[in-house]
Amino acid sequence: MFEHPIKSGVFERCGRCGKGRLFRGYLKFRDECDVCGLDYRGADTADGPAFFVGSLTMILFAPFYFILPLVQLPLLQLLGLWVLLIGSMVGFAGVLLPKCKGVLFNLQVRHKAEEANFESTGQHGQPPRNWKH
Ligand SMILES: [Zn+2]
């Protein structure tokens, strides 16, 4: 019934059928799966993908930001290396971001993760109305 959430997320496909596309733009979700009809509006990945991709990108690229200032090269070659470093970092994060968002979204769909929904009595110190002793 469900595709593997990581595999389908990496390919930016629906977490239930594995065929329908998740996004209609770069990071904008479709309203529903165009193959199985799964509603995409229920889950929200918030800033999770940005956190994970940003952290991984900084871990991988940070050493170069310490090494590059120590390199003795003519100015233009040094400038070229900086442009290459920054460009590859932006490209790396840009490619990874929709894939990470797809994985996190499919994990939410798979595990039925949604916002907590509590019923309140409106009074402190009182048990909820549906409390069972
Ligand atoms: Zn689907």
mmCIF file of C-alpha atoms and ligand atoms in Angstrom:
data_model
loop_
_atom_site.group_PDB
_atom_site.id
_atom_site.type_symbol
_atom_site.label_atom_id
_atom_site.label_comp_id
_atom_site.label_asym_id
_atom_site.label_seq_id
_atom_site.Cartn_x
_atom_site.Cartn_y
_atom_site.Cartn_z
ATOM 1 C CA MET A 1 0.000 0.000 0.000
ATOM 2 C CA PHE A 2 2.686 2.509 0.984
ATOM 3 C CA GLU A 3 5.896 2.978 -0.917
ATOM 4 C CA HIS A 4 9.092 3.300 1.095
ATOM 5 C CA PRO A 5 8.964 6.924 2.307
ATOM 6 C CA ILE A 6 12.662 7.620 1.805
ATOM 7 C CA LYS A 7 12.881 6.075 -1.655
ATOM 8 C CA SER A 8 9.727 7.773 -2.938
ATOM 9 C CA GLY A 9 10.742 11.052 -1.272
ATOM 10 C CA VAL A 10 14.159 11.111 -2.908
ATOM 11 C CA PHE A 11 12.473 10.706 -6.293
ATOM 12 C CA GLU A 12 9.911 13.365 -5.264
ATOM 13 C CA ARG A 13 7.019 10.938 -5.676
ATOM 14 C CA CYS A 14 3.858 10.295 -3.673
ATOM 15 C CA GLY A 15 4.456 8.363 -0.438
ATOM 16 C CA ARG A 16 1.387 6.164 -0.934
ATOM 17 C CA CYS A 17 1.450 5.093 -4.592
ATOM 18 C CA GLY A 18 5.032 6.007 -5.492
ATOM 19 C CA LYS A 19 3.945 7.300 -8.910
ATOM 20 C CA GLY A 20 2.296 10.713 -8.565
ATOM 21 C CA ARG A 21 4.531 13.768 -8.353
ATOM 22 C CA LEU A 22 4.777 15.669 -5.056
ATOM 23 C CA PHE A 23 5.622 19.154 -6.318
ATOM 24 C CA ARG A 24 4.103 21.469 -8.880
ATOM 25 C CA GLY A 25 7.032 23.862 -8.687
ATOM 26 C CA TYR A 26 10.445 23.756 -7.054
ATOM 27 C CA LEU A 27 9.193 23.327 -3.466
ATOM 28 C CA LYS A 28 5.434 23.906 -3.776
ATOM 29 C CA PHE A 29 3.325 20.850 -3.029
ATOM 30 C CA ARG A 30 0.447 19.864 -5.276
ATOM 31 C CA ASP A 31 -2.959 19.762 -3.585
ATOM 32 C CA GLU A 32 -3.271 16.018 -4.080
ATOM 33 C CA CYS A 33 -1.638 13.089 -5.822
ATOM 34 C CA ASP A 34 -2.613 12.991 -9.495
ATOM 35 C CA VAL A 35 -2.479 9.165 -9.485
ATOM 36 C CA CYS A 36 -3.959 7.908 -6.174
ATOM 37 C CA GLY A 37 -5.639 11.113 -4.922
ATOM 38 C CA LEU A 38 -3.766 11.332 -1.590
ATOM 39 C CA ASP A 39 -4.439 14.747 -0.043
ATOM 40 C CA TYR A 40 -1.111 16.596 0.309
ATOM 41 C CA ARG A 41 -2.629 19.521 2.219
ATOM 42 C CA GLY A 42 -2.717 17.690 5.556
ATOM 43 C CA ALA A 43 0.983 17.422 6.364
ATOM 44 C CA ASP A 44 3.470 20.250 6.709
ATOM 45 C CA THR A 45 7.245 19.852 6.799
ATOM 46 C CA ALA A 46 7.753 23.448 8.019
ATOM 47 C CA ASP A 47 11.485 24.296 8.230
ATOM 48 C CA GLY A 48 12.631 20.681 8.737
ATOM 49 C CA PRO A 49 14.147 20.280 5.249
ATOM 50 C CA ALA A 50 16.001 23.597 5.510
ATOM 51 C CA PHE A 51 17.446 22.581 8.883
ATOM 52 C CA PHE A 52 18.707 19.187 7.747
ATOM 53 C CA VAL A 53 20.017 20.334 4.358
ATOM 54 C CA GLY A 54 21.592 23.459 5.872
ATOM 55 C CA SER A 55 23.309 21.453 8.605
ATOM 56 C CA LEU A 56 24.634 18.824 6.205
ATOM 57 C CA THR A 57 25.805 21.465 3.737
ATOM 58 C CA MET A 58 27.697 23.396 6.412
ATOM 59 C CA ILE A 59 29.309 20.240 7.805
ATOM 60 C CA LEU A 60 30.543 19.237 4.352
ATOM 61 C CA PHE A 61 31.587 22.659 3.066
ATOM 62 C CA ALA A 62 32.829 24.425 6.216
ATOM 63 C CA PRO A 63 36.382 23.012 6.041
ATOM 64 C CA PHE A 64 36.895 24.628 2.626
ATOM 65 C CA TYR A 65 36.056 28.029 4.104
ATOM 66 C CA PHE A 66 38.966 27.601 6.502
ATOM 67 C CA ILE A 67 41.376 26.137 3.936
ATOM 68 C CA LEU A 68 40.757 28.516 1.048
ATOM 69 C CA PRO A 69 42.014 31.693 2.793
ATOM 70 C CA LEU A 70 45.347 29.927 3.388
ATOM 71 C CA VAL A 71 45.887 29.170 -0.306
ATOM 72 C CA GLN A 72 48.507 31.388 -2.004
ATOM 73 C CA LEU A 73 47.278 32.067 -5.546
ATOM 74 C CA PRO A 74 46.930 35.045 -7.895
ATOM 75 C CA LEU A 75 43.823 37.079 -7.138
ATOM 76 C CA LEU A 76 41.795 35.954 -10.160
ATOM 77 C CA GLN A 77 42.463 32.265 -9.531
ATOM 78 C CA LEU A 78 41.574 32.704 -5.870
ATOM 79 C CA LEU A 79 38.399 34.524 -6.856
ATOM 80 C CA GLY A 80 37.558 31.663 -9.226
ATOM 81 C CA LEU A 81 37.978 29.138 -6.415
ATOM 82 C CA TRP A 82 35.679 31.165 -4.153
ATOM 83 C CA VAL A 83 33.033 31.358 -6.876
ATOM 84 C CA LEU A 84 33.386 27.611 -7.460
ATOM 85 C CA LEU A 85 33.078 26.866 -3.737
ATOM 86 C CA ILE A 86 30.041 29.066 -3.180
ATOM 87 C CA GLY A 87 28.391 27.905 -6.398
ATOM 88 C CA SER A 88 28.838 24.225 -5.616
ATOM 89 C CA MET A 89 27.534 24.752 -2.087
ATOM 90 C CA VAL A 90 24.418 26.546 -3.327
ATOM 91 C CA GLY A 91 23.922 23.896 -6.019
ATOM 92 C CA PHE A 92 24.337 21.058 -3.517
ATOM 93 C CA ALA A 93 21.774 22.535 -1.136
ATOM 94 C CA GLY A 94 19.433 23.430 -3.994
ATOM 95 C CA VAL A 95 19.364 19.896 -5.351
ATOM 96 C CA LEU A 96 19.003 18.327 -1.912
ATOM 97 C CA LEU A 97 16.241 20.595 -0.581
ATOM 98 C CA PRO A 98 13.230 19.230 -2.554
ATOM 99 C CA LYS A 99 14.417 15.657 -2.018
ATOM 100 C CA CYS A 100 14.680 16.167 1.742
ATOM 101 C CA LYS A 101 11.276 17.861 1.774
ATOM 102 C CA GLY A 102 9.804 14.908 -0.105
ATOM 103 C CA VAL A 103 11.330 12.413 2.344
ATOM 104 C CA LEU A 104 10.092 14.290 5.414
ATOM 105 C CA PHE A 105 6.645 14.724 3.902
ATOM 106 C CA ASN A 106 6.379 11.044 2.995
ATOM 107 C CA LEU A 107 7.512 10.063 6.497
ATOM 108 C CA GLN A 108 4.729 12.231 7.913
ATOM 109 C CA VAL A 109 2.184 10.649 5.589
ATOM 110 C CA ARG A 110 3.427 7.157 6.350
ATOM 111 C CA HIS A 111 3.325 7.605 10.156
ATOM 112 C CA LYS A 112 0.152 9.729 10.115
ATOM 113 C CA ALA A 113 1.975 12.587 11.873
ATOM 114 C CA GLU A 114 -0.179 15.647 12.354
ATOM 115 C CA GLU A 115 -0.634 18.520 14.741
ATOM 116 C CA ALA A 116 -1.671 17.506 18.287
ATOM 117 C CA ASN A 117 -5.377 17.953 18.955
ATOM 118 C CA PHE A 118 -6.381 18.216 22.591
ATOM 119 C CA GLU A 119 -9.767 18.898 24.051
ATOM 120 C CA SER A 120 -9.674 21.472 26.836
ATOM 121 C CA THR A 121 -12.051 21.814 29.778
ATOM 122 C CA GLY A 122 -11.140 25.473 30.014
ATOM 123 C CA GLN A 123 -10.245 25.044 33.707
ATOM 124 C CA HIS A 124 -6.884 24.452 35.358
ATOM 125 C CA GLY A 125 -6.584 21.413 37.610
ATOM 126 C CA GLN A 126 -9.611 19.644 36.137
ATOM 127 C CA PRO A 127 -9.276 16.457 34.095
ATOM 128 C CA PRO A 128 -10.395 16.528 30.451
ATOM 129 C CA ARG A 129 -14.065 15.724 29.859
ATOM 130 C CA ASN A 130 -13.222 12.431 28.190
ATOM 131 C CA TRP A 131 -10.867 11.361 31.045
ATOM 132 C CA LYS A 132 -11.204 7.685 32.019
ATOM 133 C CA HIS A 133 -10.330 6.585 35.579
HETATM 134 ZN ZN ZN B 1 -0.201 8.819 -4.919
#
